[in-house]
């Protein structure tokens, strides 16, 4: 039986500034608190899974530089006992990093330098070697923030789509997590990967962009279901669409779920909450839990992430979440 999860894609160092309010142009605002942490889809999900403190083998897959930011990524993985054999380093590109401006209780804004993430290629992700280690799940995050893997070729295919197809052919379950990037090729990039995606994670903003729809309200169940159904029709086997107030699990049927209320005073930052939700569900998929159990764990993990400034530092062991 297969065991283990490989998380491929974005590796980013987040420098998170908590500010009292968003300034007007040319104005000044005080930074009340600063924290540095590892971020990005692959990094957040694998570090969250490690924080659950289970015995699952975990594999980091991606591309970082040879700079100080790279050392932060490697140190975080070493501390969490994550295998970094497939987290490659390149002297040609800096490690991706983000300046995050967080207004507690409100929102956060990202200033992103893509660095090595944009150079991550199909050749950097040895699918067959990962499968040979008996990994059960292959996660990719985030399409539309990985320039080389996102290249839409004349036949409509992308390198990311080929990677996912190879992962499925090698016997792994594929999980794909989208990101709210505003690019004109968003829908085309997503369309290419859907036939090779067993579980698709996205929010209402990404659902609208992936299906060329107008904005979807976070509590509009009819339009959320409509978008999820359209994505399923394009090939995704299971669509897991989450907003700040609810989640939809769509496979053969539609299951709705809502998180437990959180005291707004406890929310320090929304950075990484979506990835924590994803990590909880991926663990449940690995363990063959029901959809109801998976959504419950995802909501609880996301709530824990909201109560810390960085993406993963607030995630407790699994026993505290179930």
mmCIF file of C-alpha atoms in Angstrom:
data_model
loop_
_atom_site.group_PDB
_atom_site.id
_atom_site.type_symbol
_atom_site.label_atom_id
_atom_site.label_comp_id
_atom_site.label_asym_id
_atom_site.label_seq_id
_atom_site.Cartn_x
_atom_site.Cartn_y
_atom_site.Cartn_z
ATOM 1 C CA UNK A 1 0.000 0.000 0.000
ATOM 2 C CA UNK A 2 1.200 3.482 -0.844
ATOM 3 C CA UNK A 3 2.070 5.871 1.969
ATOM 4 C CA UNK A 4 3.303 9.450 1.937
ATOM 5 C CA UNK A 5 2.646 12.834 0.364
ATOM 6 C CA UNK A 6 4.832 14.788 -2.064
ATOM 7 C CA UNK A 7 4.173 18.534 -2.237
ATOM 8 C CA UNK A 8 5.451 20.270 -5.361
ATOM 9 C CA UNK A 9 5.295 23.853 -6.566
ATOM 10 C CA UNK A 10 5.732 27.223 -4.913
ATOM 11 C CA UNK A 11 8.369 27.819 -2.245
ATOM 12 C CA UNK A 12 8.360 31.377 -0.944
ATOM 13 C CA UNK A 13 9.746 33.254 2.039
ATOM 14 C CA UNK A 14 7.054 35.537 3.431
ATOM 15 C CA UNK A 15 8.097 38.710 5.247
ATOM 16 C CA UNK A 16 4.842 39.637 6.970
ATOM 17 C CA UNK A 17 4.283 43.185 8.173
ATOM 18 C CA UNK A 18 1.276 43.796 10.401
ATOM 19 C CA UNK A 19 0.146 47.377 9.864
ATOM 20 C CA UNK A 20 -2.547 49.465 11.546
ATOM 21 C CA UNK A 21 -4.260 50.506 8.296
ATOM 22 C CA UNK A 22 -3.590 50.631 4.555
ATOM 23 C CA UNK A 23 -1.938 53.975 3.688
ATOM 24 C CA UNK A 24 -2.916 56.408 1.003
ATOM 25 C CA UNK A 25 -0.471 56.820 -1.877
ATOM 26 C CA UNK A 26 2.743 58.568 -0.712
ATOM 27 C CA UNK A 27 1.589 58.322 2.911
ATOM 28 C CA UNK A 28 3.281 56.599 5.858
ATOM 29 C CA UNK A 29 1.939 53.858 8.094
ATOM 30 C CA UNK A 30 3.567 52.200 11.080
ATOM 31 C CA UNK A 31 4.587 48.544 11.006
ATOM 32 C CA UNK A 32 3.360 47.154 14.314
ATOM 33 C CA UNK A 33 4.891 43.705 13.985
ATOM 34 C CA UNK A 34 7.140 41.844 11.544
ATOM 35 C CA UNK A 35 7.558 38.104 11.114
ATOM 36 C CA UNK A 36 9.339 35.900 8.604
ATOM 37 C CA UNK A 37 8.062 32.489 7.590
ATOM 38 C CA UNK A 38 8.043 30.021 4.746
ATOM 39 C CA UNK A 39 5.079 30.279 2.390
ATOM 40 C CA UNK A 40 3.735 29.147 -0.956
ATOM 41 C CA UNK A 41 1.416 26.262 -1.744
ATOM 42 C CA UNK A 42 3.872 23.380 -1.593
ATOM 43 C CA UNK A 43 5.712 24.783 1.417
ATOM 44 C CA UNK A 44 2.621 25.601 3.466
ATOM 45 C CA UNK A 45 0.872 22.300 2.831
ATOM 46 C CA UNK A 46 3.886 20.105 3.576
ATOM 47 C CA UNK A 47 4.783 22.095 6.714
ATOM 48 C CA UNK A 48 1.167 21.937 7.922
ATOM 49 C CA UNK A 49 1.134 18.179 7.346
ATOM 50 C CA UNK A 50 4.354 17.904 9.326
ATOM 51 C CA UNK A 51 2.820 19.955 12.142
ATOM 52 C CA UNK A 52 0.097 17.313 12.476
ATOM 53 C CA UNK A 53 2.877 15.066 13.854
ATOM 54 C CA UNK A 54 1.788 11.860 12.169
ATOM 55 C CA UNK A 55 4.168 9.246 10.804
ATOM 56 C CA UNK A 56 3.528 10.037 7.144
ATOM 57 C CA UNK A 57 6.570 10.364 4.875
ATOM 58 C CA UNK A 58 6.592 13.907 3.510
ATOM 59 C CA UNK A 59 8.535 15.119 0.482
ATOM 60 C CA UNK A 60 9.336 18.709 -0.498
ATOM 61 C CA UNK A 61 9.524 19.275 -4.260
ATOM 62 C CA UNK A 62 10.431 22.546 -5.932
ATOM 63 C CA UNK A 63 13.159 25.013 -6.815
ATOM 64 C CA UNK A 64 14.880 27.544 -4.564
ATOM 65 C CA UNK A 65 18.004 29.641 -4.856
ATOM 66 C CA UNK A 66 21.294 29.468 -2.962
ATOM 67 C CA UNK A 67 20.626 32.589 -0.895
ATOM 68 C CA UNK A 68 19.589 33.377 2.674
ATOM 69 C CA UNK A 69 15.936 32.810 1.841
ATOM 70 C CA UNK A 70 16.809 29.326 0.602
ATOM 71 C CA UNK A 71 18.400 28.550 3.949
ATOM 72 C CA UNK A 72 15.176 29.579 5.692
ATOM 73 C CA UNK A 73 13.245 27.066 3.562
ATOM 74 C CA UNK A 74 15.736 24.274 4.166
ATOM 75 C CA UNK A 75 15.901 24.959 7.898
ATOM 76 C CA UNK A 76 12.109 24.825 8.187
ATOM 77 C CA UNK A 77 12.045 21.463 6.435
ATOM 78 C CA UNK A 78 14.887 20.089 8.528
ATOM 79 C CA UNK A 79 13.149 21.137 11.731
ATOM 80 C CA UNK A 80 9.962 19.415 10.552
ATOM 81 C CA UNK A 81 11.794 16.285 9.354
ATOM 82 C CA UNK A 82 10.637 16.718 5.763
ATOM 83 C CA UNK A 83 12.640 15.017 2.999
ATOM 84 C CA UNK A 84 14.240 17.719 0.804
ATOM 85 C CA UNK A 85 15.910 15.447 -1.710
ATOM 86 C CA UNK A 86 13.734 16.905 -4.482
ATOM 87 C CA UNK A 87 13.865 20.526 -3.306
ATOM 88 C CA UNK A 88 16.504 21.633 -5.788
ATOM 89 C CA UNK A 89 18.739 24.691 -5.561
ATOM 90 C CA UNK A 90 19.833 26.898 -8.436
ATOM 91 C CA UNK A 91 22.490 29.649 -8.455
ATOM 92 C CA UNK A 92 20.737 31.336 -11.386
ATOM 93 C CA UNK A 93 17.605 32.586 -9.612
ATOM 94 C CA UNK A 94 16.854 33.957 -6.139
ATOM 95 C CA UNK A 95 14.446 32.170 -3.852
ATOM 96 C CA UNK A 96 10.947 33.556 -4.318
ATOM 97 C CA UNK A 97 9.889 35.947 -1.609
ATOM 98 C CA UNK A 98 6.901 38.078 -0.711
ATOM 99 C CA UNK A 99 6.358 41.256 1.254
ATOM 100 C CA UNK A 100 2.983 40.730 2.916
ATOM 101 C CA UNK A 101 1.103 43.714 4.295
ATOM 102 C CA UNK A 102 -1.392 42.439 6.845
ATOM 103 C CA UNK A 103 -4.117 44.554 8.425
ATOM 104 C CA UNK A 104 -5.282 42.422 11.398
ATOM 105 C CA UNK A 105 -8.987 41.693 11.230
ATOM 106 C CA UNK A 106 -9.203 42.999 7.666
ATOM 107 C CA UNK A 107 -7.075 41.745 4.763
ATOM 108 C CA UNK A 108 -3.566 41.211 3.477
ATOM 109 C CA UNK A 109 -1.793 42.389 0.327
ATOM 110 C CA UNK A 110 1.128 40.608 -1.357
ATOM 111 C CA UNK A 111 4.131 42.061 -3.186
ATOM 112 C CA UNK A 112 5.622 38.979 -4.827
ATOM 113 C CA UNK A 113 9.043 38.298 -6.379
ATOM 114 C CA UNK A 114 8.713 34.972 -8.262
ATOM 115 C CA UNK A 115 12.413 34.139 -8.460
ATOM 116 C CA UNK A 116 13.113 30.412 -8.824
ATOM 117 C CA UNK A 117 9.418 29.492 -8.865
ATOM 118 C CA UNK A 118 9.060 30.834 -12.396
ATOM 119 C CA UNK A 119 12.005 28.670 -13.488
ATOM 120 C CA UNK A 120 10.642 25.414 -12.025
ATOM 121 C CA UNK A 121 10.350 23.033 -14.976
ATOM 122 C CA UNK A 122 9.020 19.596 -15.787
ATOM 123 C CA UNK A 123 12.564 18.246 -15.594
ATOM 124 C CA UNK A 124 12.865 19.450 -11.979
ATOM 125 C CA UNK A 125 9.998 17.202 -10.816
ATOM 126 C CA UNK A 126 11.002 13.513 -11.082
ATOM 127 C CA UNK A 127 7.534 11.971 -10.941
ATOM 128 C CA UNK A 128 8.605 8.387 -11.469
ATOM 129 C CA UNK A 129 11.262 8.621 -8.740
ATOM 130 C CA UNK A 130 8.680 10.076 -6.346
ATOM 131 C CA UNK A 131 6.268 7.268 -7.154
ATOM 132 C CA UNK A 132 9.068 4.753 -6.632
ATOM 133 C CA UNK A 133 9.291 5.981 -3.025
ATOM 134 C CA UNK A 134 5.701 4.730 -2.680
ATOM 135 C CA UNK A 135 4.142 8.175 -2.213
ATOM 136 C CA UNK A 136 0.352 7.977 -2.295
ATOM 137 C CA UNK A 137 -0.502 11.619 -3.046
ATOM 138 C CA UNK A 138 1.111 14.141 -5.375
ATOM 139 C CA UNK A 139 0.122 17.746 -4.632
ATOM 140 C CA UNK A 140 0.776 20.692 -6.973
ATOM 141 C CA UNK A 141 0.328 24.310 -5.918
ATOM 142 C CA UNK A 142 -0.032 26.794 -7.429
ATOM 143 C CA UNK A 143 -0.787 26.663 -11.146
ATOM 144 C CA UNK A 144 -0.850 30.212 -12.559
ATOM 145 C CA UNK A 145 2.046 31.148 -10.300
ATOM 146 C CA UNK A 146 4.634 28.859 -11.926
ATOM 147 C CA UNK A 147 5.531 30.510 -15.219
ATOM 148 C CA UNK A 148 7.402 27.670 -16.924
ATOM 149 C CA UNK A 149 4.939 24.969 -15.872
ATOM 150 C CA UNK A 150 2.012 27.222 -16.856
ATOM 151 C CA UNK A 151 3.096 27.676 -20.478
ATOM 152 C CA UNK A 152 0.095 26.910 -22.676
ATOM 153 C CA UNK A 153 1.346 25.133 -25.787
ATOM 154 C CA UNK A 154 -0.346 25.267 -29.218
ATOM 155 C CA UNK A 155 -2.217 22.011 -28.499
ATOM 156 C CA UNK A 156 -3.586 23.456 -25.225
ATOM 157 C CA UNK A 157 -1.311 21.316 -23.059
ATOM 158 C CA UNK A 158 0.977 22.625 -20.311
ATOM 159 C CA UNK A 159 4.021 21.095 -18.610
ATOM 160 C CA UNK A 160 1.982 21.052 -15.385
ATOM 161 C CA UNK A 161 -0.685 18.953 -17.111
ATOM 162 C CA UNK A 162 1.938 16.446 -18.255
ATOM 163 C CA UNK A 163 3.360 16.205 -14.736
ATOM 164 C CA UNK A 164 -0.073 15.438 -13.307
ATOM 165 C CA UNK A 165 -0.810 12.897 -16.044
ATOM 166 C CA UNK A 166 2.464 11.129 -15.272
ATOM 167 C CA UNK A 167 1.671 11.162 -11.558
ATOM 168 C CA UNK A 168 -1.663 9.474 -12.184
ATOM 169 C CA UNK A 169 -0.062 6.950 -14.534
ATOM 170 C CA UNK A 170 2.478 6.147 -11.836
ATOM 171 C CA UNK A 171 -0.321 5.307 -9.403
ATOM 172 C CA UNK A 172 -0.509 8.484 -7.306
ATOM 173 C CA UNK A 173 -3.590 10.528 -6.382
ATOM 174 C CA UNK A 174 -3.285 14.084 -7.727
ATOM 175 C CA UNK A 175 -4.328 17.147 -5.729
ATOM 176 C CA UNK A 176 -4.143 20.627 -7.269
ATOM 177 C CA UNK A 177 -4.505 23.911 -5.389
ATOM 178 C CA UNK A 178 -5.181 27.136 -7.296
ATOM 179 C CA UNK A 179 -4.168 30.712 -6.441
ATOM 180 C CA UNK A 180 -5.963 34.034 -6.930
ATOM 181 C CA UNK A 181 -3.632 35.463 -9.546
ATOM 182 C CA UNK A 182 -5.054 37.791 -12.181
ATOM 183 C CA UNK A 183 -3.593 36.558 -15.465
ATOM 184 C CA UNK A 184 -5.301 36.501 -18.881
ATOM 185 C CA UNK A 185 -4.392 32.823 -19.354
ATOM 186 C CA UNK A 186 -5.884 31.719 -16.007
ATOM 187 C CA UNK A 187 -8.783 29.716 -17.477
ATOM 188 C CA UNK A 188 -6.630 28.105 -20.193
ATOM 189 C CA UNK A 189 -4.001 27.022 -17.693
ATOM 190 C CA UNK A 190 -6.624 25.478 -15.421
ATOM 191 C CA UNK A 191 -8.453 23.787 -18.289
ATOM 192 C CA UNK A 192 -5.264 21.971 -19.290
ATOM 193 C CA UNK A 193 -4.766 20.359 -15.888
ATOM 194 C CA UNK A 194 -8.350 19.420 -15.024
ATOM 195 C CA UNK A 195 -8.431 16.046 -16.841
ATOM 196 C CA UNK A 196 -5.457 14.947 -14.731
ATOM 197 C CA UNK A 197 -6.739 16.263 -11.381
ATOM 198 C CA UNK A 198 -8.309 13.919 -8.833
ATOM 199 C CA UNK A 199 -8.976 16.680 -6.258
ATOM 200 C CA UNK A 200 -9.157 20.367 -7.163
ATOM 201 C CA UNK A 201 -8.944 22.989 -4.388
ATOM 202 C CA UNK A 202 -9.984 26.573 -5.083
ATOM 203 C CA UNK A 203 -11.915 29.543 -3.705
ATOM 204 C CA UNK A 204 -14.755 31.555 -5.213
ATOM 205 C CA UNK A 205 -12.408 34.093 -6.851
ATOM 206 C CA UNK A 206 -10.452 31.343 -8.594
ATOM 207 C CA UNK A 207 -13.654 29.552 -9.563
ATOM 208 C CA UNK A 208 -14.920 32.668 -11.337
ATOM 209 C CA UNK A 209 -11.649 33.149 -13.204
ATOM 210 C CA UNK A 210 -11.281 29.479 -14.125
ATOM 211 C CA UNK A 211 -14.766 29.376 -15.647
ATOM 212 C CA UNK A 212 -14.801 32.882 -17.167
ATOM 213 C CA UNK A 213 -17.650 33.979 -14.923
ATOM 214 C CA UNK A 214 -18.401 37.261 -13.215
ATOM 215 C CA UNK A 215 -17.410 37.560 -9.563
ATOM 216 C CA UNK A 216 -19.017 34.978 -7.286
ATOM 217 C CA UNK A 217 -20.172 36.030 -3.817
ATOM 218 C CA UNK A 218 -18.706 33.868 -1.023
ATOM 219 C CA UNK A 219 -22.168 32.796 0.149
ATOM 220 C CA UNK A 220 -23.846 32.317 -3.255
ATOM 221 C CA UNK A 221 -24.399 28.561 -3.168
ATOM 222 C CA UNK A 222 -26.157 28.401 -6.523
ATOM 223 C CA UNK A 223 -23.319 30.060 -8.449
ATOM 224 C CA UNK A 224 -20.635 28.220 -6.457
ATOM 225 C CA UNK A 225 -22.238 24.906 -7.376
ATOM 226 C CA UNK A 226 -22.615 26.019 -10.978
ATOM 227 C CA UNK A 227 -18.904 26.874 -11.269
ATOM 228 C CA UNK A 228 -17.803 23.684 -9.515
ATOM 229 C CA UNK A 229 -19.999 21.617 -11.822
ATOM 230 C CA UNK A 230 -18.454 23.314 -14.859
ATOM 231 C CA UNK A 231 -14.949 22.474 -13.613
ATOM 232 C CA UNK A 232 -15.970 18.890 -12.988
ATOM 233 C CA UNK A 233 -17.365 18.693 -16.517
ATOM 234 C CA UNK A 234 -13.907 19.700 -17.802
ATOM 235 C CA UNK A 235 -12.289 16.725 -16.079
ATOM 236 C CA UNK A 236 -11.712 17.320 -12.355
ATOM 237 C CA UNK A 237 -12.966 14.256 -10.474
ATOM 238 C CA UNK A 238 -13.670 16.015 -7.158
ATOM 239 C CA UNK A 239 -13.964 19.786 -6.727
ATOM 240 C CA UNK A 240 -13.486 21.269 -3.247
ATOM 241 C CA UNK A 241 -14.480 24.928 -3.354
ATOM 242 C CA UNK A 242 -14.070 26.948 -0.170
ATOM 243 C CA UNK A 243 -14.864 30.507 0.863
ATOM 244 C CA UNK A 244 -14.564 32.287 4.179
ATOM 245 C CA UNK A 245 -18.004 31.088 5.223
ATOM 246 C CA UNK A 246 -18.595 27.695 3.605
ATOM 247 C CA UNK A 247 -17.172 24.826 1.584
ATOM 248 C CA UNK A 248 -18.500 22.593 -1.167
ATOM 249 C CA UNK A 249 -17.286 19.041 -1.783
ATOM 250 C CA UNK A 250 -18.530 17.986 -5.215
ATOM 251 C CA UNK A 251 -18.017 14.436 -6.446
ATOM 252 C CA UNK A 252 -20.985 12.228 -7.370
ATOM 253 C CA UNK A 253 -23.068 14.448 -5.077
ATOM 254 C CA UNK A 254 -22.752 17.867 -3.446
ATOM 255 C CA UNK A 255 -21.834 18.167 0.221
ATOM 256 C CA UNK A 256 -21.899 21.585 1.918
ATOM 257 C CA UNK A 257 -20.054 22.442 5.114
ATOM 258 C CA UNK A 258 -19.438 25.552 7.225
ATOM 259 C CA UNK A 259 -16.619 26.295 9.698
ATOM 260 C CA UNK A 260 -17.240 26.910 13.355
ATOM 261 C CA UNK A 261 -17.480 30.632 14.227
ATOM 262 C CA UNK A 262 -14.230 32.308 15.282
ATOM 263 C CA UNK A 263 -13.948 35.312 17.570
ATOM 264 C CA UNK A 264 -12.615 38.087 15.286
ATOM 265 C CA UNK A 265 -10.294 39.179 18.094
ATOM 266 C CA UNK A 266 -8.467 35.846 17.764
ATOM 267 C CA UNK A 267 -7.678 36.314 14.066
ATOM 268 C CA UNK A 268 -4.117 37.553 13.598
ATOM 269 C CA UNK A 269 -3.691 36.928 9.879
ATOM 270 C CA UNK A 270 -5.455 35.051 7.060
ATOM 271 C CA UNK A 271 -2.074 34.150 5.504
ATOM 272 C CA UNK A 272 -1.977 30.401 4.905
ATOM 273 C CA UNK A 273 -5.516 29.593 6.062
ATOM 274 C CA UNK A 274 -6.531 28.210 2.666
ATOM 275 C CA UNK A 275 -3.422 26.042 2.542
ATOM 276 C CA UNK A 276 -4.134 24.730 6.037
ATOM 277 C CA UNK A 277 -7.659 23.825 4.913
ATOM 278 C CA UNK A 278 -6.111 22.002 1.968
ATOM 279 C CA UNK A 279 -3.573 20.183 4.163
ATOM 280 C CA UNK A 280 -6.277 18.916 6.489
ATOM 281 C CA UNK A 281 -8.291 17.513 3.619
ATOM 282 C CA UNK A 282 -5.256 15.970 1.923
ATOM 283 C CA UNK A 283 -4.389 14.147 5.138
ATOM 284 C CA UNK A 284 -7.970 12.855 5.328
ATOM 285 C CA UNK A 285 -7.816 11.711 1.692
ATOM 286 C CA UNK A 286 -4.590 9.864 2.444
ATOM 287 C CA UNK A 287 -6.258 8.111 5.373
ATOM 288 C CA UNK A 288 -9.454 7.304 3.412
ATOM 289 C CA UNK A 289 -11.692 9.384 5.689
ATOM 290 C CA UNK A 290 -15.189 10.400 4.633
ATOM 291 C CA UNK A 291 -15.837 13.746 2.958
ATOM 292 C CA UNK A 292 -17.555 14.971 6.144
ATOM 293 C CA UNK A 293 -14.518 14.079 8.250
ATOM 294 C CA UNK A 294 -12.179 15.667 5.722
ATOM 295 C CA UNK A 295 -14.067 18.963 5.661
ATOM 296 C CA UNK A 296 -14.208 19.058 9.459
ATOM 297 C CA UNK A 297 -10.434 18.661 9.700
ATOM 298 C CA UNK A 298 -9.882 21.208 6.936
ATOM 299 C CA UNK A 299 -12.009 23.819 8.707
ATOM 300 C CA UNK A 300 -10.287 23.200 12.041
ATOM 301 C CA UNK A 301 -6.823 23.477 10.498
ATOM 302 C CA UNK A 302 -7.763 26.719 8.726
ATOM 303 C CA UNK A 303 -9.068 28.172 11.997
ATOM 304 C CA UNK A 304 -5.767 27.346 13.688
ATOM 305 C CA UNK A 305 -3.847 29.096 10.904
ATOM 306 C CA UNK A 306 -5.933 32.246 11.332
ATOM 307 C CA UNK A 307 -4.725 32.557 14.916
ATOM 308 C CA UNK A 308 -1.045 32.987 13.994
ATOM 309 C CA UNK A 309 0.820 35.527 11.876
ATOM 310 C CA UNK A 310 2.780 33.173 9.628
ATOM 311 C CA UNK A 311 1.252 30.440 7.497
ATOM 312 C CA UNK A 312 2.122 27.350 9.536
ATOM 313 C CA UNK A 313 3.289 28.260 13.027
ATOM 314 C CA UNK A 314 -0.207 28.002 14.529
ATOM 315 C CA UNK A 315 -0.957 24.474 13.280
ATOM 316 C CA UNK A 316 -1.186 22.048 16.244
ATOM 317 C CA UNK A 317 -0.789 18.257 16.289
ATOM 318 C CA UNK A 318 -3.598 16.287 14.678
ATOM 319 C CA UNK A 319 -5.016 15.181 18.019
ATOM 320 C CA UNK A 320 -5.922 18.802 18.831
ATOM 321 C CA UNK A 321 -7.934 19.162 15.622
ATOM 322 C CA UNK A 322 -10.142 16.073 15.511
#
